[in-house]
mmCIF file of C-alpha atoms in Angstrom:
data_model
loop_
_atom_site.group_PDB
_atom_site.id
_atom_site.type_symbol
_atom_site.label_atom_id
_atom_site.label_comp_id
_atom_site.label_asym_id
_atom_site.label_seq_id
_atom_site.Cartn_x
_atom_site.Cartn_y
_atom_site.Cartn_z
ATOM 1 C CA MET A 1 -15.747 16.788 8.701
ATOM 2 C CA ARG A 2 -14.592 15.395 12.026
ATOM 3 C CA VAL A 3 -13.166 12.025 11.048
ATOM 4 C CA ARG A 4 -12.758 10.377 14.515
ATOM 5 C CA ASP A 5 -15.737 9.687 16.676
ATOM 6 C CA VAL A 6 -18.104 10.996 14.167
ATOM 7 C CA GLN A 7 -21.728 9.909 14.802
ATOM 8 C CA HIS A 8 -23.805 7.963 12.230
ATOM 9 C CA PRO A 9 -26.583 5.351 12.279
ATOM 10 C CA ILE A 10 -24.304 2.375 11.517
ATOM 11 C CA LEU A 11 -22.562 2.728 14.881
ATOM 12 C CA PRO A 12 -23.708 0.370 17.671
ATOM 13 C CA ARG A 13 -25.881 2.000 20.229
ATOM 14 C CA ALA A 14 -23.946 1.377 23.364
ATOM 15 C CA THR A 15 -25.594 1.483 26.833
ATOM 16 C CA ALA A 16 -24.210 3.667 29.587
ATOM 17 C CA ASP A 17 -22.564 0.672 31.156
ATOM 18 C CA GLU A 18 -20.935 -0.403 27.909
ATOM 19 C CA LEU A 19 -19.632 3.176 27.347
ATOM 20 C CA ALA A 20 -18.231 3.165 30.876
ATOM 21 C CA ARG A 21 -16.387 -0.118 30.214
ATOM 22 C CA GLN A 22 -14.897 1.423 27.009
ATOM 23 C CA ARG A 23 -13.770 4.502 28.953
ATOM 24 C CA ALA A 24 -12.150 2.214 31.542
ATOM 25 C CA VAL A 25 -10.172 0.435 28.785
ATOM 26 C CA VAL A 26 -9.141 3.846 27.292
ATOM 27 C CA ASN A 27 -7.846 4.944 30.709
ATOM 28 C CA LEU A 28 -6.052 1.649 31.329
ATOM 29 C CA ARG A 29 -4.254 1.844 27.961
ATOM 30 C CA LYS A 30 -3.306 5.479 28.673
ATOM 31 C CA LEU A 31 -1.738 4.427 31.941
ATOM 32 C CA LEU A 32 0.053 1.439 30.276
ATOM 33 C CA ASN A 33 1.365 3.565 27.392
ATOM 34 C CA SER A 34 2.368 6.835 29.210
ATOM 35 C CA ARG A 35 3.632 5.626 32.591
ATOM 36 C CA VAL A 36 4.527 1.965 32.253
ATOM 37 C CA ARG A 37 5.732 1.301 28.672
ATOM 38 C CA SER A 38 7.823 4.469 28.803
ATOM 39 C CA GLN A 39 10.138 2.671 31.337
ATOM 40 C CA ASN A 40 10.714 -0.507 29.321
ATOM 41 C CA VAL A 41 14.152 0.476 27.952
ATOM 42 C CA ARG A 42 15.292 1.481 31.425
ATOM 43 C CA ARG A 43 14.076 -1.916 32.672
ATOM 44 C CA PHE A 44 16.202 -3.567 30.088
ATOM 45 C CA HIS A 45 19.433 -1.827 31.222
ATOM 46 C CA GLU A 46 18.667 -2.061 34.886
ATOM 47 C CA GLU A 47 17.113 -5.570 35.194
ATOM 48 C CA GLY A 48 17.052 -7.510 31.939
ATOM 49 C CA ALA A 49 20.566 -7.075 30.548
ATOM 50 C CA PRO A 50 22.266 -7.841 33.859
ATOM 51 C CA ALA A 51 20.073 -10.936 34.374
ATOM 52 C CA PHE A 52 20.868 -12.098 30.911
ATOM 53 C CA ALA A 53 24.616 -11.523 31.439
ATOM 54 C CA GLU A 54 24.480 -13.544 34.620
ATOM 55 C CA ARG A 55 22.745 -16.372 32.906
ATOM 56 C CA HIS A 56 24.945 -16.440 29.773
ATOM 57 C CA GLY A 57 28.183 -14.814 30.747
ATOM 58 C CA ARG A 58 27.867 -12.009 28.275
ATOM 59 C CA GLN A 59 25.646 -9.124 27.166
ATOM 60 C CA PRO A 60 22.744 -9.685 24.776
ATOM 61 C CA GLN A 61 23.682 -8.889 21.201
ATOM 62 C CA SER A 62 21.141 -9.961 18.578
ATOM 63 C CA PRO A 63 17.506 -8.776 18.464
ATOM 64 C CA ASP A 64 16.327 -12.119 19.684
ATOM 65 C CA GLU A 65 18.657 -11.972 22.643
ATOM 66 C CA ILE A 66 17.604 -8.414 23.425
ATOM 67 C CA GLU A 67 14.035 -9.614 23.526
ATOM 68 C CA GLN A 68 14.976 -12.498 25.848
ATOM 69 C CA ALA A 69 16.718 -10.024 28.101
ATOM 70 C CA LEU A 70 13.624 -7.741 28.242
ATOM 71 C CA PHE A 71 11.697 -10.732 29.500
ATOM 72 C CA GLU A 72 14.249 -11.252 32.275
ATOM 73 C CA SER A 73 12.690 -8.161 33.814
ATOM 74 C CA VAL A 74 9.627 -8.942 35.954
ATOM 75 C CA ASP A 75 8.160 -5.448 35.439
ATOM 76 C CA TYR A 76 8.543 -5.800 31.652
ATOM 77 C CA ARG A 77 6.672 -9.211 31.787
ATOM 78 C CA LEU A 78 3.941 -7.579 33.788
ATOM 79 C CA TRP A 79 3.600 -4.748 31.254
ATOM 80 C CA SER A 80 3.521 -7.256 28.406
ATOM 81 C CA ALA A 81 0.824 -9.285 29.940
ATOM 82 C CA ALA A 82 -1.186 -6.201 30.881
ATOM 83 C CA ASN A 83 -0.844 -4.677 27.452
ATOM 84 C CA ARG A 84 -1.987 -7.890 25.741
ATOM 85 C CA SER A 85 -4.938 -8.067 28.119
ATOM 86 C CA ALA A 86 -5.905 -4.460 27.448
ATOM 87 C CA GLN A 87 -5.896 -5.141 23.771
ATOM 88 C CA GLU A 88 -8.221 -8.048 24.259
ATOM 89 C CA MET A 89 -10.448 -5.902 26.433
ATOM 90 C CA ILE A 90 -10.873 -3.431 23.573
ATOM 91 C CA TRP A 91 -12.650 -6.059 21.526
ATOM 92 C CA VAL A 92 -14.777 -7.249 24.479
ATOM 93 C CA SER A 93 -15.850 -3.677 25.334
ATOM 94 C CA VAL A 94 -16.979 -2.904 21.721
ATOM 95 C CA GLY A 95 -18.123 -6.469 20.796
ATOM 96 C CA GLU A 96 -20.906 -6.508 23.363
ATOM 97 C CA PRO A 97 -22.858 -3.545 21.873
ATOM 98 C CA ILE A 98 -22.023 -4.571 18.265
ATOM 99 C CA PHE A 99 -23.511 -8.108 18.617
ATOM 100 C CA ARG A 100 -26.447 -6.827 20.682
ATOM 101 C CA ASP A 101 -27.265 -4.201 18.071
ATOM 102 C CA ARG A 102 -26.230 -6.120 15.020
ATOM 103 C CA ALA A 103 -29.586 -6.645 13.384
ATOM 104 C CA ARG A 104 -30.484 -2.925 13.534
ATOM 105 C CA MET A 105 -27.015 -1.837 12.258
ATOM 106 C CA GLN A 106 -27.193 -4.305 9.376
ATOM 107 C CA ALA A 107 -30.697 -3.220 8.416
ATOM 108 C CA ALA A 108 -29.657 0.485 8.501
ATOM 109 C CA ALA A 109 -26.624 -0.291 6.349
ATOM 110 C CA ALA A 110 -28.713 -2.187 3.734
ATOM 111 C CA GLU A 111 -31.264 0.632 3.619
ATOM 112 C CA LEU A 112 -28.511 3.284 3.054
ATOM 113 C CA ALA A 113 -26.837 1.147 0.415
ATOM 114 C CA ALA A 114 -30.093 0.707 -1.450
ATOM 115 C CA ALA A 115 -31.371 4.233 -1.206
ATOM 116 C CA PRO A 116 -32.412 5.746 -4.613
ATOM 117 C CA ASP A 117 -30.468 8.902 -3.883
ATOM 118 C CA ARG A 118 -27.200 7.227 -2.844
ATOM 119 C CA LYS A 119 -24.099 9.008 -3.913
ATOM 120 C CA GLY A 120 -21.437 6.394 -4.067
ATOM 121 C CA SER A 121 -21.229 2.681 -4.880
ATOM 122 C CA LEU A 122 -20.044 -0.730 -3.670
ATOM 123 C CA THR A 123 -18.489 -3.414 -5.822
ATOM 124 C CA LEU A 124 -17.807 -6.783 -4.261
ATOM 125 C CA ARG A 125 -16.152 -9.886 -5.651
ATOM 126 C CA PRO A 126 -17.858 -12.835 -3.884
ATOM 127 C CA GLY A 127 -16.044 -16.139 -3.833
ATOM 128 C CA GLU A 128 -12.594 -14.717 -4.532
ATOM 129 C CA ASP A 129 -9.775 -15.419 -2.034
ATOM 130 C CA ILE A 130 -8.381 -11.873 -1.759
ATOM 131 C CA SER A 131 -5.129 -11.365 0.004
ATOM 132 C CA PRO A 132 -5.013 -14.574 2.192
ATOM 133 C CA GLU A 133 -1.925 -13.436 4.067
ATOM 134 C CA VAL A 134 -3.881 -10.598 5.592
ATOM 135 C CA ALA A 135 -7.334 -12.152 5.458
ATOM 136 C CA GLY A 136 -6.257 -15.146 7.477
ATOM 137 C CA THR A 137 -5.028 -13.069 10.479
ATOM 138 C CA ASP A 138 -6.887 -11.396 13.432
ATOM 139 C CA VAL A 139 -4.821 -8.257 12.879
ATOM 140 C CA HIS A 140 -4.327 -6.355 16.181
ATOM 141 C CA LEU A 141 -6.508 -9.161 17.622
ATOM 142 C CA GLN A 142 -9.682 -7.866 15.977
ATOM 143 C CA PRO A 143 -11.966 -10.885 16.051
ATOM 144 C CA GLY A 144 -12.261 -12.307 12.536
ATOM 145 C CA GLY A 145 -9.695 -9.773 11.173
ATOM 146 C CA TYR A 146 -10.205 -7.368 8.346
ATOM 147 C CA ALA A 147 -11.864 -9.997 6.003
ATOM 148 C CA ARG A 148 -14.569 -11.175 8.410
ATOM 149 C CA ASP A 149 -17.778 -11.668 6.504
ATOM 150 C CA ASP A 150 -20.450 -13.682 8.323
ATOM 151 C CA SER A 151 -23.386 -13.147 5.851
ATOM 152 C CA GLU A 152 -24.432 -11.354 2.731
ATOM 153 C CA ASP A 153 -25.370 -8.300 4.727
ATOM 154 C CA ASP A 154 -22.615 -8.507 7.435
ATOM 155 C CA VAL A 155 -21.013 -5.213 8.685
ATOM 156 C CA VAL A 156 -19.299 -6.503 11.857
ATOM 157 C CA ALA A 157 -15.741 -6.139 10.602
ATOM 158 C CA GLY A 158 -16.243 -2.443 9.907
ATOM 159 C CA ALA A 159 -18.088 -1.833 13.205
ATOM 160 C CA PHE A 160 -15.233 -3.530 14.999
ATOM 161 C CA TYR A 161 -12.639 -1.485 13.165
ATOM 162 C CA GLU A 162 -14.299 1.871 13.875
ATOM 163 C CA THR A 163 -15.436 1.496 17.401
ATOM 164 C CA GLY A 164 -12.370 -0.569 18.433
ATOM 165 C CA GLY A 165 -10.092 1.682 16.632
ATOM 166 C CA ASN A 166 -11.475 4.659 18.552
ATOM 167 C CA VAL A 167 -10.956 2.967 21.950
ATOM 168 C CA PHE A 168 -7.401 2.024 20.843
ATOM 169 C CA SER A 169 -6.474 5.543 19.526
ATOM 170 C CA PHE A 170 -7.872 7.389 22.525
ATOM 171 C CA GLY A 171 -5.889 5.057 24.700
ATOM 172 C CA GLN A 172 -2.791 6.116 22.692
ATOM 173 C CA GLY A 173 -3.594 9.769 23.534
ATOM 174 C CA ALA A 174 -5.353 10.637 20.317
ATOM 175 C CA GLY A 175 -8.033 13.361 20.495
ATOM 176 C CA LYS A 176 -11.397 13.429 18.916
ATOM 177 C CA GLY A 177 -10.155 15.910 16.328
ATOM 178 C CA ASP A 178 -7.247 13.683 15.265
ATOM 179 C CA SER A 179 -7.314 12.219 11.790
ATOM 180 C CA LYS A 180 -4.779 10.414 9.677
ATOM 181 C CA ALA A 181 -6.418 11.968 6.563
ATOM 182 C CA GLY A 182 -5.972 15.400 8.315
ATOM 183 C CA VAL A 183 -2.231 14.717 8.394
ATOM 184 C CA VAL A 184 -2.196 14.226 4.612
ATOM 185 C CA PHE A 185 -4.400 17.267 4.012
ATOM 186 C CA ARG A 186 -1.807 19.338 5.839
ATOM 187 C CA LEU A 187 1.025 17.794 3.888
ATOM 188 C CA LEU A 188 -0.749 18.547 0.649
ATOM 189 C CA GLU A 189 -1.187 22.170 1.716
ATOM 190 C CA THR A 190 2.387 22.612 2.819
ATOM 191 C CA ASP A 191 4.384 20.545 0.299
ATOM 192 C CA PHE A 192 2.116 20.017 -2.729
ATOM 193 C CA PRO A 193 -0.117 23.095 -2.917
ATOM 194 C CA GLU A 194 -0.309 22.955 -6.704
ATOM 195 C CA LEU A 195 -2.119 19.533 -6.719
ATOM 196 C CA VAL A 196 -5.865 19.723 -7.208
ATOM 197 C CA PRO A 197 -6.965 16.076 -7.583
ATOM 198 C CA ASN A 198 -9.867 15.105 -9.796
ATOM 199 C CA ARG A 199 -9.623 11.404 -9.028
ATOM 200 C CA ILE A 200 -8.409 10.008 -5.718
ATOM 201 C CA LEU A 201 -7.757 6.360 -4.722
ATOM 202 C CA ASP A 202 -7.531 5.313 -1.102
ATOM 203 C CA LEU A 203 -5.739 1.964 -0.639
ATOM 204 C CA GLY A 204 -6.614 -0.294 2.331
ATOM 205 C CA CYS A 205 -9.514 1.978 3.313
ATOM 206 C CA SER A 206 -10.860 -0.252 6.228
ATOM 207 C CA ALA A 207 -14.043 1.358 7.671
ATOM 208 C CA GLY A 208 -13.808 4.314 5.235
ATOM 209 C CA ALA A 209 -13.115 7.183 7.627
ATOM 210 C CA ALA A 210 -10.367 8.632 5.485
ATOM 211 C CA SER A 211 -12.133 7.866 2.232
ATOM 212 C CA ALA A 212 -15.180 9.933 3.463
ATOM 213 C CA ALA A 213 -12.832 12.732 4.543
ATOM 214 C CA TYR A 214 -11.351 12.966 1.116
ATOM 215 C CA ALA A 215 -14.775 13.127 -0.488
ATOM 216 C CA ASP A 216 -15.720 15.828 1.894
ATOM 217 C CA ARG A 217 -12.388 17.757 1.511
ATOM 218 C CA PHE A 218 -12.500 17.516 -2.326
ATOM 219 C CA PRO A 219 -16.171 17.601 -3.240
ATOM 220 C CA ASP A 220 -15.496 17.974 -6.997
ATOM 221 C CA ALA A 221 -13.210 14.920 -7.068
ATOM 222 C CA GLN A 222 -14.226 11.300 -7.688
ATOM 223 C CA VAL A 223 -13.090 9.213 -4.809
ATOM 224 C CA HIS A 224 -12.419 5.450 -4.998
ATOM 225 C CA ALA A 225 -11.458 3.198 -2.085
ATOM 226 C CA ILE A 226 -10.384 -0.398 -1.800
ATOM 227 C CA ASP A 227 -10.102 -3.075 0.879
ATOM 228 C CA ILE A 228 -10.061 -6.858 1.020
ATOM 229 C CA GLY A 229 -13.123 -7.462 3.283
ATOM 230 C CA ALA A 230 -16.751 -7.525 2.089
ATOM 231 C CA GLY A 231 -18.062 -6.854 5.625
ATOM 232 C CA MET A 232 -15.603 -3.996 6.036
ATOM 233 C CA LEU A 233 -16.613 -2.450 2.789
ATOM 234 C CA ARG A 234 -20.382 -2.735 3.342
ATOM 235 C CA TYR A 235 -19.945 -0.836 6.555
ATOM 236 C CA ALA A 236 -17.687 1.738 4.902
ATOM 237 C CA HIS A 237 -20.131 2.337 2.072
ATOM 238 C CA ALA A 238 -23.125 2.677 4.400
ATOM 239 C CA ARG A 239 -21.061 5.043 6.632
ATOM 240 C CA ALA A 240 -20.217 7.327 3.716
ATOM 241 C CA GLU A 241 -23.819 7.399 2.539
ATOM 242 C CA ALA A 242 -24.927 8.279 6.126
ATOM 243 C CA LEU A 243 -22.469 11.159 6.046
ATOM 244 C CA GLY A 244 -23.717 12.343 2.637
ATOM 245 C CA VAL A 245 -20.453 11.870 0.750
ATOM 246 C CA ALA A 246 -19.787 10.050 -2.508
ATOM 247 C CA VAL A 247 -17.183 7.263 -2.295
ATOM 248 C CA HIS A 248 -16.895 4.307 -4.679
ATOM 249 C CA PHE A 249 -15.789 1.218 -2.697
ATOM 250 C CA HIS A 250 -14.208 -1.851 -4.337
ATOM 251 C CA GLN A 251 -13.198 -5.214 -2.924
ATOM 252 C CA MET A 252 -9.630 -5.356 -4.182
ATOM 253 C CA ASP A 253 -6.083 -6.190 -3.260
ATOM 254 C CA ALA A 254 -3.714 -3.211 -3.266
ATOM 255 C CA ALA A 255 -1.113 -5.451 -4.961
ATOM 256 C CA ASP A 256 -3.577 -6.288 -7.755
ATOM 257 C CA LEU A 257 -5.503 -3.185 -8.655
ATOM 258 C CA ARG A 258 -8.291 -3.463 -11.312
ATOM 259 C CA PHE A 259 -7.989 0.083 -12.561
ATOM 260 C CA ALA A 260 -6.527 1.288 -15.900
ATOM 261 C CA ASP A 261 -3.074 2.877 -16.156
ATOM 262 C CA GLY A 262 -2.982 6.547 -15.159
ATOM 263 C CA SER A 263 -6.495 6.587 -13.649
ATOM 264 C CA PHE A 264 -5.873 8.799 -10.670
ATOM 265 C CA ASP A 265 -4.202 12.129 -9.726
ATOM 266 C CA LEU A 266 -3.628 11.181 -6.106
ATOM 267 C CA VAL A 267 -3.224 7.665 -4.600
ATOM 268 C CA VAL A 268 -3.072 7.473 -0.707
ATOM 269 C CA SER A 269 -2.956 4.865 2.001
ATOM 270 C CA HIS A 270 -3.290 5.134 5.699
ATOM 271 C CA ASN A 271 -1.636 2.535 8.031
ATOM 272 C CA MET A 272 -1.598 -0.165 5.268
ATOM 273 C CA LEU A 273 2.197 -0.648 4.826
ATOM 274 C CA HIS A 274 2.686 -2.254 8.207
ATOM 275 C CA GLU A 275 -0.151 -4.716 7.558
ATOM 276 C CA ILE A 276 1.448 -6.389 4.553
ATOM 277 C CA GLY A 277 4.620 -8.388 3.794
ATOM 278 C CA ALA A 278 7.544 -7.102 1.812
ATOM 279 C CA GLU A 279 6.676 -8.722 -1.488
ATOM 280 C CA LYS A 280 3.077 -7.396 -1.364
ATOM 281 C CA ARG A 281 4.283 -3.951 -0.317
ATOM 282 C CA ARG A 282 6.594 -3.757 -3.333
ATOM 283 C CA ARG A 283 3.776 -4.865 -5.596
ATOM 284 C CA ALA A 284 1.401 -2.410 -4.034
ATOM 285 C CA MET A 285 3.848 0.393 -4.622
ATOM 286 C CA ALA A 286 4.360 -0.634 -8.190
ATOM 287 C CA GLU A 287 0.486 -0.872 -8.672
ATOM 288 C CA ALA A 288 0.004 2.630 -7.107
ATOM 289 C CA LEU A 289 2.596 3.980 -9.533
ATOM 290 C CA ARG A 290 0.821 2.309 -12.446
ATOM 291 C CA VAL A 291 -2.659 3.700 -11.794
ATOM 292 C CA VAL A 292 -1.555 7.270 -11.024
ATOM 293 C CA ARG A 293 -1.218 9.669 -13.911
ATOM 294 C CA PRO A 294 2.221 10.953 -15.089
ATOM 295 C CA GLY A 295 3.279 13.686 -12.632
ATOM 296 C CA GLY A 296 0.656 12.332 -10.137
ATOM 297 C CA LEU A 297 1.328 11.899 -6.477
ATOM 298 C CA VAL A 298 1.324 8.774 -4.243
ATOM 299 C CA ILE A 299 1.396 9.130 -0.432
ATOM 300 C CA PHE A 300 1.791 6.238 2.048
ATOM 301 C CA GLN A 301 1.092 7.365 5.618
ATOM 302 C CA ASP A 302 1.801 4.933 8.527
ATOM 303 C CA VAL A 303 2.839 4.497 12.129
ATOM 304 C CA ASP A 304 5.900 6.344 13.388
ATOM 305 C CA THR A 305 7.725 3.248 14.780
ATOM 306 C CA ARG A 306 10.501 2.999 12.119
ATOM 307 C CA PHE A 307 13.148 5.265 13.601
ATOM 308 C CA ALA A 308 14.531 4.140 16.982
ATOM 309 C CA PRO A 309 17.659 5.545 18.658
ATOM 310 C CA THR A 310 19.067 2.163 19.713
ATOM 311 C CA GLU A 311 18.554 -1.516 18.898
ATOM 312 C CA VAL A 312 16.879 -1.904 22.277
ATOM 313 C CA HIS A 313 14.309 0.684 21.452
ATOM 314 C CA LYS A 314 13.671 -1.023 18.079
ATOM 315 C CA VAL A 315 13.142 -4.439 19.671
ATOM 316 C CA GLU A 316 10.845 -2.946 22.286
ATOM 317 C CA LYS A 317 8.806 -1.293 19.455
ATOM 318 C CA ASN A 318 8.436 -4.698 17.782
ATOM 319 C CA TRP A 319 6.327 -6.099 20.691
ATOM 320 C CA ASP A 320 3.230 -6.089 18.439
ATOM 321 C CA THR A 321 4.787 -8.583 15.961
ATOM 322 C CA ARG A 322 4.504 -11.450 18.514
ATOM 323 C CA PHE A 323 1.707 -10.430 20.791
ATOM 324 C CA ASN A 324 -0.677 -8.195 18.842
ATOM 325 C CA GLY A 325 -1.464 -10.046 15.572
ATOM 326 C CA GLU A 326 0.758 -7.610 13.605
ATOM 327 C CA LEU A 327 2.654 -10.209 11.514
ATOM 328 C CA PHE A 328 4.421 -7.654 9.446
ATOM 329 C CA TRP A 329 5.184 -4.907 12.136
ATOM 330 C CA LYS A 330 8.899 -5.699 12.313
ATOM 331 C CA THR A 331 9.016 -6.165 8.464
ATOM 332 C CA TYR A 332 7.696 -2.638 8.132
ATOM 333 C CA ASN A 333 10.005 -1.174 10.812
ATOM 334 C CA ASP A 334 13.103 -2.630 9.198
ATOM 335 C CA ALA A 335 12.139 -1.867 5.526
ATOM 336 C CA ASP A 336 14.015 0.553 3.334
ATOM 337 C CA LEU A 337 10.933 2.187 1.987
ATOM 338 C CA LEU A 338 12.788 4.895 -0.029
ATOM 339 C CA ALA A 339 14.586 2.151 -1.943
ATOM 340 C CA ASP A 340 11.356 0.276 -2.503
ATOM 341 C CA MET A 341 9.667 3.473 -3.916
ATOM 342 C CA ARG A 342 12.617 4.147 -6.229
ATOM 343 C CA ALA A 343 12.693 0.506 -7.350
ATOM 344 C CA ALA A 344 9.032 0.711 -8.145
ATOM 345 C CA GLY A 345 9.766 3.452 -10.654
ATOM 346 C CA PHE A 346 8.823 6.625 -8.793
ATOM 347 C CA ALA A 347 10.898 9.650 -9.910
ATOM 348 C CA ALA A 348 14.031 9.338 -7.695
ATOM 349 C CA ASP A 349 14.261 13.021 -6.853
ATOM 350 C CA SER A 350 10.577 13.090 -5.737
ATOM 351 C CA VAL A 351 10.742 10.285 -3.217
ATOM 352 C CA ARG A 352 10.748 11.771 0.341
ATOM 353 C CA GLU A 353 10.088 10.787 3.870
ATOM 354 C CA HIS A 354 8.078 13.083 6.175
ATOM 355 C CA ALA A 355 7.877 13.072 9.936
ATOM 356 C CA ALA A 356 4.356 14.419 10.236
ATOM 357 C CA GLU A 357 2.845 15.852 13.411
ATOM 358 C CA ALA A 358 -0.547 14.565 14.444
ATOM 359 C CA VAL A 359 -3.476 16.979 14.066
ATOM 360 C CA SER A 360 -4.252 17.545 17.741
ATOM 361 C CA ASN A 361 -1.818 15.741 19.986
ATOM 362 C CA ILE A 362 1.918 15.065 20.514
ATOM 363 C CA ASN A 363 2.011 11.804 18.409
ATOM 364 C CA ARG A 364 3.743 11.719 15.098
ATOM 365 C CA TRP A 365 3.114 9.779 11.874
ATOM 366 C CA TYR A 366 5.468 8.449 9.219
ATOM 367 C CA VAL A 367 4.809 9.430 5.539
ATOM 368 C CA VAL A 368 6.693 8.564 2.363
ATOM 369 C CA SER A 369 5.640 10.160 -0.918
ATOM 370 C CA GLY A 370 6.651 10.027 -4.602
ATOM 371 C CA ARG A 371 5.584 11.260 -7.943
ATOM 372 C CA LYS A 372 5.210 9.325 -11.202
ATOM 373 C CA PRO A 373 7.681 10.583 -13.801
ATOM 374 C CA GLU A 374 6.051 12.816 -16.390
ATOM 375 C CA GLN A 375 7.477 10.512 -19.091
ATOM 376 C CA GLN A 376 8.209 6.882 -18.434
ATOM 377 C CA ALA A 377 11.665 5.602 -19.508
#
């Protein structure tokens, strides 16, 4: 199954003009990422740091001062403003077709969810305030954030996530064959070939692309997936049904799982760690350990922004914390995730970091994995 840019009836039907605007945003972001952002560290050394030193009589030292020095560079300020604008343009370019086609999309989703031959399921928890630290944020400026839920049949959050995510990823250089789940599939083949999961849990599943891919890759396994937003999950459930795969979606917080101990052989997450704070991250790791069986495997895959050669590179990578609705981007980049995994109780000799290559481009992903001890102490 092709995970990215797969076609199904829950996607908005964009006009030629709307698709052209989306392609323009993709090309703008490619330009900003490949040609402009790549020069930001040089701008710090050639413009920002000298201007800071002239103003303060010394070189910048702390991360806050390095950020101040970056903004002493006119070209850095221009990039920052353009990058913020391009991110906002993503949501405008996909929002127009979503809201124009909203009624049809929601009707199609409802029909798929109610079909007598449906393969999976959807369990929501109306009225519960799930993960307010995430639900109250327009993460990466997505309008309404992950938890947007405008009505009892709303699917807008999922539509925003999938269509906006494609525009974002293509602007980062991702190809249509790229897949975060594909990165984990390759890791399972190379590093854990003995694992044949019968029950899989996908944490923070968003629009369900990876969840559907696991159900397709392991057709004999029972796949469960969780996220905090009802609108996101309605979309994910209908999407999986449209693709003919069985996924059981649950509205749930990764730090407060409603599954029994030892319920799964494999627990995975994709790009979830950088969206949550340190306390919730540690609880989510402990919960993942609890619900995986003894000897079972947990894999957290995420963005490859954690390892920077200098403090300047690190500060430059943390732009998203202030300007892109990524409240915990810096928290994630600075975290000792190996220590967190060991403290949660994973077998110490099993906890590993992996620098994983993308499926079909030059980008890389960060992965940390660990096994539950065969016998708990």
